[in-house]
């Protein structure tokens, strides 16, 4: 760490292990704020959020969408934080599950994505249409109504019938 100046110490140059220890002990909203200090802190905070390395249990956050995007509402400090998310827009998808900070989302065509609202990372899962035993069922207008699941690709009856 550099010598203190008249303005104070340069906190942006903390050793990585010290920074990881300090940031890992923060409540989620404070971790968001710490990411705004400098590039090094942002990278460390992002890595901690992505890897889920926290020294303490985290208070749950509520996730909701707005016309402008999405927000995480911290129950700990009763404040909303804007979540920067990649396309496709979250308001066009349904949240169908969550685990360890990741949301499972699906659009109208059942295309599924894993989304981490804290880091903005997103993983597109293989399309349900690529699964041999799954067959789309369309209505008269050609809109997706449901998918049928077959034990084998050449079975005449859907699974469970």
Backbone as JSON Lines, residues from 0, in Angstrom:
{"i":0,"aa":"X","n":[0.84,-1.17,0.0],"ca":[0.0,0.0,0.0],"c":[0.88,1.23,0.0]}
{"i":1,"aa":"X","n":[0.48,2.23,-0.76],"ca":[1.27,3.46,-0.85],"c":[1.2,4.26,0.43]}
{"i":2,"aa":"X","n":[2.17,5.15,0.58],"ca":[2.21,6.04,1.73],"c":[1.0,6.98,1.7]}
{"i":3,"aa":"X","n":[0.45,7.31,2.87],"ca":[-0.67,8.25,2.91],"c":[-0.25,9.61,2.39]}
{"i":4,"aa":"X","n":[-1.15,10.27,1.71],"ca":[-0.92,11.63,1.24],"c":[-1.76,12.56,2.09]}
{"i":5,"aa":"X","n":[-1.72,13.84,1.75],"ca":[-2.54,14.81,2.48],"c":[-4.02,14.45,2.35]}
{"i":6,"aa":"X","n":[-4.38,13.81,1.24],"ca":[-5.77,13.43,1.01],"c":[-6.12,12.11,1.71]}
{"i":7,"aa":"X","n":[-5.12,11.38,2.21],"ca":[-5.36,10.11,2.87],"c":[-4.74,8.96,2.1]}
{"i":8,"aa":"X","n":[-4.87,7.73,2.61],"ca":[-4.25,6.58,1.94],"c":[-4.96,6.24,0.63]}
{"i":9,"aa":"X","n":[-4.22,5.57,-0.24],"ca":[-4.77,5.13,-1.52],"c":[-5.36,3.72,-1.33]}
{"i":10,"aa":"X","n":[-6.65,3.66,-1.06],"ca":[-7.32,2.39,-0.77],"c":[-7.46,1.5,-2.0]}
{"i":11,"aa":"X","n":[-7.22,2.06,-3.18],"ca":[-7.36,1.26,-4.41],"c":[-6.24,0.24,-4.56]}
{"i":12,"aa":"X","n":[-5.16,0.4,-3.8],"ca":[-4.02,-0.52,-3.93],"c":[-3.89,-1.51,-2.77]}
{"i":13,"aa":"X","n":[-5.0,-1.83,-2.12],"ca":[-4.94,-2.84,-1.07],"c":[-4.5,-4.17,-1.67]}
{"i":14,"aa":"X","n":[-3.71,-4.96,-0.94],"ca":[-3.32,-6.28,-1.45],"c":[-4.58,-7.12,-1.72]}
{"i":15,"aa":"X","n":[-4.57,-7.91,-2.78],"ca":[-5.76,-8.69,-3.17],"c":[-6.32,-9.57,-2.05]}
{"i":16,"aa":"X","n":[-5.46,-10.21,-1.26],"ca":[-5.97,-11.08,-0.19],"c":[-6.68,-10.28,0.89]}
{"i":17,"aa":"X","n":[-6.17,-9.1,1.21],"ca":[-6.8,-8.24,2.21],"c":[-8.14,-7.74,1.67]}
{"i":18,"aa":"X","n":[-8.15,-7.3,0.41],"ca":[-9.37,-6.79,-0.2],"c":[-10.45,-7.88,-0.26]}
{"i":19,"aa":"X","n":[-10.06,-9.09,-0.62],"ca":[-11.01,-10.2,-0.67],"c":[-11.59,-10.5,0.71]}
{"i":20,"aa":"X","n":[-10.75,-10.47,1.73],"ca":[-11.21,-10.71,3.1],"c":[-12.2,-9.63,3.54]}
{"i":21,"aa":"X","n":[-11.86,-8.37,3.28],"ca":[-12.72,-7.26,3.7],"c":[-14.04,-7.29,2.94]}
{"i":22,"aa":"X","n":[-13.98,-7.39,1.61],"ca":[-15.21,-7.37,0.82],"c":[-16.06,-8.61,1.07]}
{"i":23,"aa":"X","n":[-15.42,-9.74,1.35],"ca":[-16.15,-10.98,1.61],"c":[-16.97,-10.94,2.89]}
{"i":24,"aa":"X","n":[-16.69,-9.98,3.76],"ca":[-17.42,-9.86,5.02],"c":[-18.53,-8.81,4.95]}
{"i":25,"aa":"X","n":[-18.75,-8.25,3.76],"ca":[-19.77,-7.22,3.61],"c":[-21.14,-7.82,3.31]}
{"i":26,"aa":"X","n":[-22.17,-7.11,3.72],"ca":[-23.54,-7.43,3.34],"c":[-23.67,-7.1,1.85]}
{"i":27,"aa":"X","n":[-24.53,-7.8,1.15],"ca":[-24.67,-7.65,-0.3],"c":[-24.78,-6.2,-0.79]}
{"i":28,"aa":"X","n":[-25.62,-5.34,-0.19],"ca":[-25.7,-3.95,-0.67],"c":[-24.38,-3.2,-0.55]}
{"i":29,"aa":"X","n":[-23.64,-3.46,0.53],"ca":[-22.34,-2.81,0.7],"c":[-21.34,-3.3,-0.35]}
{"i":30,"aa":"X","n":[-21.47,-4.54,-0.74],"ca":[-20.61,-5.09,-1.79],"c":[-20.89,-4.38,-3.12]}
{"i":31,"aa":"X","n":[-22.17,-4.09,-3.39],"ca":[-22.53,-3.32,-4.58],"c":[-21.86,-1.95,-4.55]}
{"i":32,"aa":"X","n":[-21.94,-1.28,-3.41],"ca":[-21.34,0.06,-3.28],"c":[-19.82,0.0,-3.39]}
{"i":33,"aa":"X","n":[-19.2,-1.01,-2.8],"ca":[-17.75,-1.15,-2.85],"c":[-17.25,-1.31,-4.29]}
{"i":34,"aa":"X","n":[-18.07,-1.92,-5.12],"ca":[-17.68,-2.12,-6.52],"c":[-17.53,-0.8,-7.27]}
{"i":35,"aa":"X","n":[-18.09,0.27,-6.75],"ca":[-17.98,1.58,-7.41],"c":[-16.73,2.36,-7.02]}
{"i":36,"aa":"X","n":[-15.92,1.84,-6.09],"ca":[-14.74,2.57,-5.62],"c":[-13.69,2.71,-6.71]}
{"i":37,"aa":"X","n":[-13.31,1.6,-7.33],"ca":[-12.28,1.63,-8.37],"c":[-12.31,0.3,-9.13]}
{"i":38,"aa":"X","n":[-11.49,0.2,-10.15],"ca":[-11.46,-0.99,-10.99],"c":[-11.09,-2.25,-10.21]}
{"i":39,"aa":"X","n":[-10.07,-2.15,-9.34],"ca":[-9.64,-3.32,-8.57],"c":[-10.74,-3.8,-7.64]}
{"i":40,"aa":"X","n":[-11.42,-2.88,-6.98],"ca":[-12.5,-3.26,-6.07],"c":[-13.67,-3.84,-6.86]}
{"i":41,"aa":"X","n":[-13.95,-3.28,-8.03],"ca":[-15.05,-3.78,-8.87],"c":[-14.77,-5.22,-9.28]}
{"i":42,"aa":"X","n":[-13.53,-5.5,-9.71],"ca":[-13.18,-6.85,-10.13],"c":[-13.28,-7.84,-8.97]}
{"i":43,"aa":"X","n":[-12.82,-7.43,-7.8],"ca":[-12.88,-8.31,-6.62],"c":[-14.33,-8.54,-6.19]}
{"i":44,"aa":"X","n":[-15.12,-7.48,-6.15],"ca":[-16.53,-7.61,-5.76],"c":[-17.27,-8.5,-6.74]}
{"i":45,"aa":"X","n":[-17.01,-8.33,-8.02],"ca":[-17.67,-9.15,-9.05],"c":[-17.29,-10.62,-8.87]}
{"i":46,"aa":"X","n":[-16.0,-10.88,-8.61],"ca":[-15.55,-12.26,-8.42],"c":[-16.21,-12.88,-7.18]}
{"i":47,"aa":"X","n":[-16.3,-12.11,-6.11],"ca":[-16.95,-12.61,-4.89],"c":[-18.42,-12.94,-5.14]}
{"i":48,"aa":"X","n":[-19.12,-12.05,-5.85],"ca":[-20.54,-12.29,-6.14],"c":[-20.71,-13.49,-7.06]}
{"i":49,"aa":"X","n":[-19.85,-13.57,-8.09],"ca":[-19.96,-14.65,-9.06],"c":[-19.69,-16.0,-8.39]}
{"i":50,"aa":"X","n":[-18.69,-16.05,-7.53],"ca":[-18.31,-17.31,-6.89],"c":[-19.1,-17.6,-5.62]}
{"i":51,"aa":"X","n":[-19.85,-16.6,-5.14],"ca":[-20.63,-16.79,-3.92],"c":[-19.77,-16.95,-2.68]}
{"i":52,"aa":"X","n":[-18.6,-16.31,-2.68],"ca":[-17.69,-16.42,-1.54],"c":[-17.99,-15.29,-0.56]}
{"i":53,"aa":"X","n":[-18.73,-15.62,0.47],"ca":[-19.07,-14.63,1.5],"c":[-18.71,-15.22,2.86]}
{"i":54,"aa":"X","n":[-18.23,-14.38,3.75],"ca":[-17.88,-14.83,5.09],"c":[-19.11,-14.93,5.98]}
{"i":55,"aa":"X","n":[-20.19,-14.31,5.58],"ca":[-21.39,-14.29,6.42],"c":[-22.62,-14.6,5.57]}
{"i":56,"aa":"X","n":[-23.67,-15.13,6.19],"ca":[-24.91,-15.36,5.44],"c":[-25.47,-14.02,4.94]}
{"i":57,"aa":"X","n":[-26.03,-14.05,3.76],"ca":[-26.56,-12.83,3.17],"c":[-28.06,-12.71,3.39]}
{"i":58,"aa":"X","n":[-28.51,-11.49,3.66],"ca":[-29.93,-11.22,3.76],"c":[-30.53,-11.32,2.36]}
{"i":59,"aa":"X","n":[-31.66,-11.98,2.18],"ca":[-32.25,-12.09,0.84],"c":[-32.6,-10.73,0.25]}
{"i":60,"aa":"X","n":[-32.56,-10.66,-1.05],"ca":[-32.99,-9.47,-1.78],"c":[-34.2,-9.85,-2.62]}
{"i":61,"aa":"X","n":[-35.07,-8.89,-2.84],"ca":[-36.21,-9.09,-3.74],"c":[-35.8,-8.62,-5.12]}
{"i":62,"aa":"X","n":[-36.14,-9.39,-6.13],"ca":[-35.82,-9.03,-7.51],"c":[-37.11,-8.7,-8.22]}
{"i":63,"aa":"X","n":[-37.15,-7.55,-8.89],"ca":[-38.35,-7.19,-9.65],"c":[-37.96,-6.38,-10.87]}
{"i":64,"aa":"X","n":[-38.86,-6.38,-11.85],"ca":[-38.6,-5.64,-13.08],"c":[-39.41,-4.35,-13.1]}
{"i":65,"aa":"X","n":[-38.87,-3.39,-13.84],"ca":[-39.54,-2.11,-14.06],"c":[-39.52,-1.85,-15.56]}
{"i":66,"aa":"X","n":[-40.16,-0.77,-15.98],"ca":[-40.14,-0.42,-17.4],"c":[-38.71,-0.16,-17.87]}
{"i":67,"aa":"X","n":[-37.87,0.33,-16.98],"ca":[-36.49,0.67,-17.33],"c":[-35.52,-0.51,-17.23]}
{"i":68,"aa":"X","n":[-35.91,-1.58,-16.59],"ca":[-35.0,-2.71,-16.43],"c":[-35.36,-3.57,-15.24]}
{"i":69,"aa":"X","n":[-34.4,-3.78,-14.34],"ca":[-34.63,-4.63,-13.18],"c":[-33.93,-4.04,-11.96]}
{"i":70,"aa":"X","n":[-34.44,-4.39,-10.79],"ca":[-33.87,-3.89,-9.55],"c":[-33.83,-5.0,-8.5]}
{"i":71,"aa":"X","n":[-32.84,-4.89,-7.63],"ca":[-32.74,-5.74,-6.45],"c":[-33.06,-4.87,-5.25]}
{"i":72,"aa":"X","n":[-34.02,-5.28,-4.45],"ca":[-34.38,-4.52,-3.26],"c":[-33.78,-5.22,-2.06]}
{"i":73,"aa":"X","n":[-32.9,-4.52,-1.35],"ca":[-32.24,-5.07,-0.18],"c":[-33.16,-4.97,1.03]}
{"i":74,"aa":"X","n":[-33.44,-6.1,1.64],"ca":[-34.21,-6.11,2.87],"c":[-33.37,-5.59,4.03]}
{"i":75,"aa":"X","n":[-32.03,-5.69,3.9],"ca":[-31.14,-5.24,4.97],"c":[-31.14,-3.73,5.12]}
{"i":76,"aa":"X","n":[-31.06,-3.01,4.0],"ca":[-31.03,-1.54,4.11],"c":[-32.22,-0.85,3.46]}
{"i":77,"aa":"X","n":[-33.22,-1.66,3.05],"ca":[-34.47,-1.13,2.5],"c":[-34.23,-0.14,1.36]}
{"i":78,"aa":"X","n":[-33.38,-0.56,0.43],"ca":[-33.03,0.29,-0.71],"c":[-32.97,-0.58,-1.97]}
{"i":79,"aa":"X","n":[-33.35,0.02,-3.1],"ca":[-33.31,-0.69,-4.38],"c":[-32.01,-0.38,-5.11]}
{"i":80,"aa":"X","n":[-31.47,-1.39,-5.77],"ca":[-30.25,-1.26,-6.56],"c":[-30.56,-1.69,-7.98]}
{"i":81,"aa":"X","n":[-30.16,-0.88,-8.93],"ca":[-30.39,-1.19,-10.34],"c":[-29.49,-2.36,-10.75]}
{"i":82,"aa":"X","n":[-30.09,-3.33,-11.39],"ca":[-29.34,-4.48,-11.89],"c":[-29.12,-4.3,-13.39]}
{"i":83,"aa":"X","n":[-27.88,-4.29,-13.8],"ca":[-27.56,-4.17,-15.23],"c":[-27.56,-5.57,-15.83]}
{"i":84,"aa":"X","n":[-28.53,-5.81,-16.71],"ca":[-28.72,-7.15,-17.25],"c":[-28.57,-7.17,-18.76]}
{"i":85,"aa":"X","n":[-28.07,-8.28,-19.31],"ca":[-27.93,-8.4,-20.76],"c":[-29.27,-8.72,-21.42]}
{"i":86,"aa":"X","n":[-29.3,-8.63,-22.74],"ca":[-30.48,-9.04,-23.5],"c":[-30.55,-10.56,-23.53]}
{"i":87,"aa":"X","n":[-31.7,-11.17,-23.73],"ca":[-33.01,-10.56,-23.98],"c":[-33.56,-9.91,-22.71]}
{"i":88,"aa":"X","n":[-34.41,-8.89,-22.89],"ca":[-34.95,-8.16,-21.74],"c":[-35.66,-9.08,-20.74]}
{"i":89,"aa":"X","n":[-35.37,-8.88,-19.48],"ca":[-35.94,-9.73,-18.42],"c":[-37.45,-9.61,-18.36]}
{"i":90,"aa":"X","n":[-38.01,-8.46,-18.7],"ca":[-39.47,-8.3,-18.59],"c":[-40.22,-9.13,-19.63]}
{"i":91,"aa":"X","n":[-39.5,-9.67,-20.62],"ca":[-40.11,-10.54,-21.62],"c":[-39.98,-12.02,-21.25]}
{"i":92,"aa":"X","n":[-39.47,-12.3,-20.05],"ca":[-39.26,-13.68,-19.62],"c":[-39.95,-13.92,-18.29]}
{"i":93,"aa":"X","n":[-40.21,-15.17,-18.01],"ca":[-40.77,-15.57,-16.72],"c":[-39.65,-16.17,-15.87]}
{"i":94,"aa":"X","n":[-39.67,-15.86,-14.59],"ca":[-38.72,-16.47,-13.67],"c":[-39.37,-17.76,-13.18]}
{"i":95,"aa":"X","n":[-38.72,-18.88,-13.45],"ca":[-39.32,-20.17,-13.12],"c":[-38.6,-20.89,-11.98]}
{"i":96,"aa":"X","n":[-37.53,-20.29,-11.48],"ca":[-36.81,-20.9,-10.37],"c":[-35.58,-20.09,-10.01]}
{"i":97,"aa":"X","n":[-34.95,-20.46,-8.91],"ca":[-33.71,-19.79,-8.5],"c":[-32.92,-20.71,-7.59]}
{"i":98,"aa":"X","n":[-31.61,-20.49,-7.57],"ca":[-30.73,-21.24,-6.7],"c":[-29.4,-20.51,-6.58]}
{"i":99,"aa":"X","n":[-28.93,-20.32,-5.35],"ca":[-27.63,-19.71,-5.09],"c":[-27.43,-18.4,-5.83]}
{"i":100,"aa":"X","n":[-28.46,-17.58,-5.89],"ca":[-28.35,-16.27,-6.52],"c":[-28.61,-16.26,-8.02]}
{"i":101,"aa":"X","n":[-28.75,-17.41,-8.64],"ca":[-29.04,-17.49,-10.07],"c":[-30.54,-17.66,-10.27]}
{"i":102,"aa":"X","n":[-31.07,-16.97,-11.28],"ca":[-32.47,-17.1,-11.66],"c":[-32.57,-17.98,-12.9]}
{"i":103,"aa":"X","n":[-33.59,-18.8,-12.96],"ca":[-33.88,-19.59,-14.16],"c":[-35.04,-18.88,-14.84]}
{"i":104,"aa":"X","n":[-34.83,-18.43,-16.08],"ca":[-35.86,-17.69,-16.8],"c":[-36.22,-18.41,-18.09]}
{"i":105,"aa":"X","n":[-37.46,-18.21,-18.53],"ca":[-37.94,-18.81,-19.78],"c":[-38.77,-17.78,-20.53]}
{"i":106,"aa":"X","n":[-38.63,-17.76,-21.85],"ca":[-39.44,-16.85,-22.65],"c":[-40.66,-17.58,-23.2]}
{"i":107,"aa":"X","n":[-41.41,-16.93,-24.07],"ca":[-42.65,-17.49,-24.61],"c":[-42.41,-18.77,-25.42]}
{"i":108,"aa":"X","n":[-41.21,-18.95,-25.95],"ca":[-40.88,-20.15,-26.73],"c":[-40.17,-21.2,-25.88]}
{"i":109,"aa":"X","n":[-40.14,-20.98,-24.58],"ca":[-39.49,-21.89,-23.62],"c":[-37.98,-21.94,-23.77]}
{"i":110,"aa":"X","n":[-37.39,-20.88,-24.3],"ca":[-35.94,-20.78,-24.32],"c":[-35.5,-20.41,-22.91]}
{"i":111,"aa":"X","n":[-34.58,-21.18,-22.36],"ca":[-34.23,-21.03,-20.95],"c":[-32.84,-20.42,-20.8]}
{"i":112,"aa":"X","n":[-32.74,-19.48,-19.84],"ca":[-31.48,-18.84,-19.5],"c":[-31.26,-18.92,-18.0]}
{"i":113,"aa":"X","n":[-30.01,-19.02,-17.59],"ca":[-29.63,-18.83,-16.2],"c":[-29.11,-17.4,-16.1]}
{"i":114,"aa":"X","n":[-29.56,-16.66,-15.11],"ca":[-29.21,-15.25,-14.98],"c":[-28.81,-14.94,-13.55]}
{"i":115,"aa":"X","n":[-27.65,-14.3,-13.39],"ca":[-27.22,-13.85,-12.08],"c":[-27.42,-12.34,-12.04]}
{"i":116,"aa":"X","n":[-28.47,-11.85,-11.37],"ca":[-28.75,-10.41,-11.38],"c":[-27.69,-9.58,-10.67]}
{"i":117,"aa":"X","n":[-26.93,-10.18,-9.77],"ca":[-25.9,-9.43,-9.06],"c":[-24.69,-9.15,-9.94]}
{"i":118,"aa":"X","n":[-24.35,-10.09,-10.84],"ca":[-23.18,-9.91,-11.69],"c":[-23.54,-9.55,-13.13]}
{"i":119,"aa":"X","n":[-24.8,-9.77,-13.51],"ca":[-25.21,-9.54,-14.89],"c":[-24.83,-10.68,-15.82]}
{"i":120,"aa":"X","n":[-24.25,-11.74,-15.27],"ca":[-23.87,-12.87,-16.11],"c":[-25.11,-13.67,-16.51]}
{"i":121,"aa":"X","n":[-25.06,-14.2,-17.72],"ca":[-26.18,-14.97,-18.24],"c":[-25.66,-16.15,-19.05]}
{"i":122,"aa":"X","n":[-26.33,-17.28,-18.91],"ca":[-25.97,-18.47,-19.66],"c":[-27.22,-18.96,-20.37]}
{"i":123,"aa":"X","n":[-27.16,-19.05,-21.69],"ca":[-28.28,-19.59,-22.47],"c":[-28.15,-21.11,-22.47]}
{"i":124,"aa":"X","n":[-29.18,-21.79,-22.02],"ca":[-29.17,-23.24,-22.02],"c":[-29.61,-23.74,-23.4]}
{"i":125,"aa":"X","n":[-29.26,-24.98,-23.75],"ca":[-29.68,-25.49,-25.06],"c":[-31.2,-25.42,-25.2]}
{"i":126,"aa":"X","n":[-31.64,-25.13,-26.4],"ca":[-33.07,-25.01,-26.68],"c":[-33.78,-26.33,-26.42]}
{"i":127,"aa":"X","n":[-34.98,-26.23,-25.88],"ca":[-35.79,-27.42,-25.63],"c":[-36.07,-28.14,-26.96]}
{"i":128,"aa":"X","n":[-36.07,-27.41,-28.05],"ca":[-36.32,-27.99,-29.37],"c":[-35.19,-28.93,-29.81]}
{"i":129,"aa":"X","n":[-34.03,-28.86,-29.17],"ca":[-32.92,-29.74,-29.53],"c":[-33.0,-31.1,-28.85]}
{"i":130,"aa":"X","n":[-33.95,-31.26,-27.94],"ca":[-34.11,-32.54,-27.24],"c":[-34.99,-33.45,-28.08]}
{"i":131,"aa":"X","n":[-34.44,-34.58,-28.46],"ca":[-35.11,-35.5,-29.38],"c":[-36.48,-35.97,-28.88]}
{"i":132,"aa":"X","n":[-36.61,-36.16,-27.57],"ca":[-37.84,-36.71,-27.01],"c":[-38.9,-35.64,-26.73]}
{"i":133,"aa":"X","n":[-38.64,-34.41,-27.09],"ca":[-39.58,-33.31,-26.85],"c":[-40.15,-32.85,-28.19]}
{"i":134,"aa":"X","n":[-41.46,-32.71,-28.21],"ca":[-42.13,-32.29,-29.44],"c":[-43.06,-31.11,-29.14]}
{"i":135,"aa":"X","n":[-42.94,-30.0,-29.89],"ca":[-43.84,-28.87,-29.65],"c":[-45.25,-29.18,-30.16]}
{"i":136,"aa":"X","n":[-46.24,-28.68,-29.45],"ca":[-47.63,-28.8,-29.87],"c":[-48.13,-27.38,-30.1]}
{"i":137,"aa":"X","n":[-48.55,-27.1,-31.34],"ca":[-48.98,-25.75,-31.71],"c":[-50.49,-25.67,-31.79]}
{"i":138,"aa":"X","n":[-51.04,-24.49,-31.54],"ca":[-52.48,-24.31,-31.69],"c":[-52.79,-24.03,-33.17]}
{"i":139,"aa":"X","n":[-54.05,-23.76,-33.49],"ca":[-54.47,-23.54,-34.89],"c":[-53.76,-22.37,-35.55]}
{"i":140,"aa":"X","n":[-53.37,-21.38,-34.74],"ca":[-52.7,-20.19,-35.28],"c":[-51.19,-20.35,-35.36]}
{"i":141,"aa":"X","n":[-50.69,-21.51,-35.0],"ca":[-49.25,-21.75,-35.05],"c":[-48.5,-21.29,-33.81]}
{"i":142,"aa":"X","n":[-49.23,-20.93,-32.76],"ca":[-48.6,-20.52,-31.5],"c":[-48.3,-21.74,-30.64]}
{"i":143,"aa":"X","n":[-47.2,-21.68,-29.94],"ca":[-46.83,-22.78,-29.06],"c":[-47.85,-22.94,-27.95]}
{"i":144,"aa":"X","n":[-48.38,-24.13,-27.82],"ca":[-49.37,-24.42,-26.78],"c":[-48.71,-25.16,-25.61]}
{"i":145,"aa":"X","n":[-47.87,-26.15,-25.96],"ca":[-47.17,-26.94,-24.94],"c":[-46.12,-27.79,-25.64]}
{"i":146,"aa":"X","n":[-45.38,-28.51,-24.83],"ca":[-44.44,-29.51,-25.34],"c":[-44.87,-30.87,-24.81]}
{"i":147,"aa":"X","n":[-44.77,-31.88,-25.65],"ca":[-45.0,-33.25,-25.2],"c":[-43.65,-33.94,-25.06]}
{"i":148,"aa":"X","n":[-43.53,-34.74,-24.03],"ca":[-42.3,-35.48,-23.76],"c":[-42.54,-36.95,-24.06]}
{"i":149,"aa":"X","n":[-41.66,-37.57,-24.85],"ca":[-41.76,-38.98,-25.23],"c":[-40.62,-39.76,-24.6]}
{"i":150,"aa":"X","n":[-40.89,-41.02,-24.28],"ca":[-39.83,-41.87,-23.71],"c":[-38.72,-42.09,-24.73]}
{"i":151,"aa":"X","n":[-39.13,-42.25,-25.97],"ca":[-38.19,-42.43,-27.08],"c":[-38.68,-41.55,-28.21]}
{"i":152,"aa":"X","n":[-37.79,-41.14,-29.07],"ca":[-38.16,-40.23,-30.16],"c":[-39.22,-40.81,-31.07]}
{"i":153,"aa":"X","n":[-39.29,-42.15,-31.2],"ca":[-40.26,-42.76,-32.11],"c":[-41.51,-43.3,-31.41]}
{"i":154,"aa":"X","n":[-41.7,-42.99,-30.1],"ca":[-42.91,-43.41,-29.38],"c":[-44.13,-42.68,-29.92]}
{"i":155,"aa":"X","n":[-45.27,-43.38,-30.1],"ca":[-46.48,-42.7,-30.56],"c":[-47.2,-41.95,-29.43]}
{"i":156,"aa":"X","n":[-46.98,-42.34,-28.17],"ca":[-47.69,-41.72,-27.04],"c":[-46.73,-40.88,-26.2]}
{"i":157,"aa":"X","n":[-47.15,-39.66,-25.83],"ca":[-46.33,-38.86,-24.93],"c":[-46.19,-39.54,-23.58]}
{"i":158,"aa":"X","n":[-45.11,-39.24,-22.88],"ca":[-44.84,-39.78,-21.55],"c":[-45.97,-39.41,-20.61]}
{"i":159,"aa":"X","n":[-46.44,-40.38,-19.83],"ca":[-47.5,-40.12,-18.85],"c":[-48.9,-40.35,-19.39]}
{"i":160,"aa":"X","n":[-49.05,-40.69,-20.66],"ca":[-50.39,-40.92,-21.23],"c":[-50.73,-42.38,-21.23]}
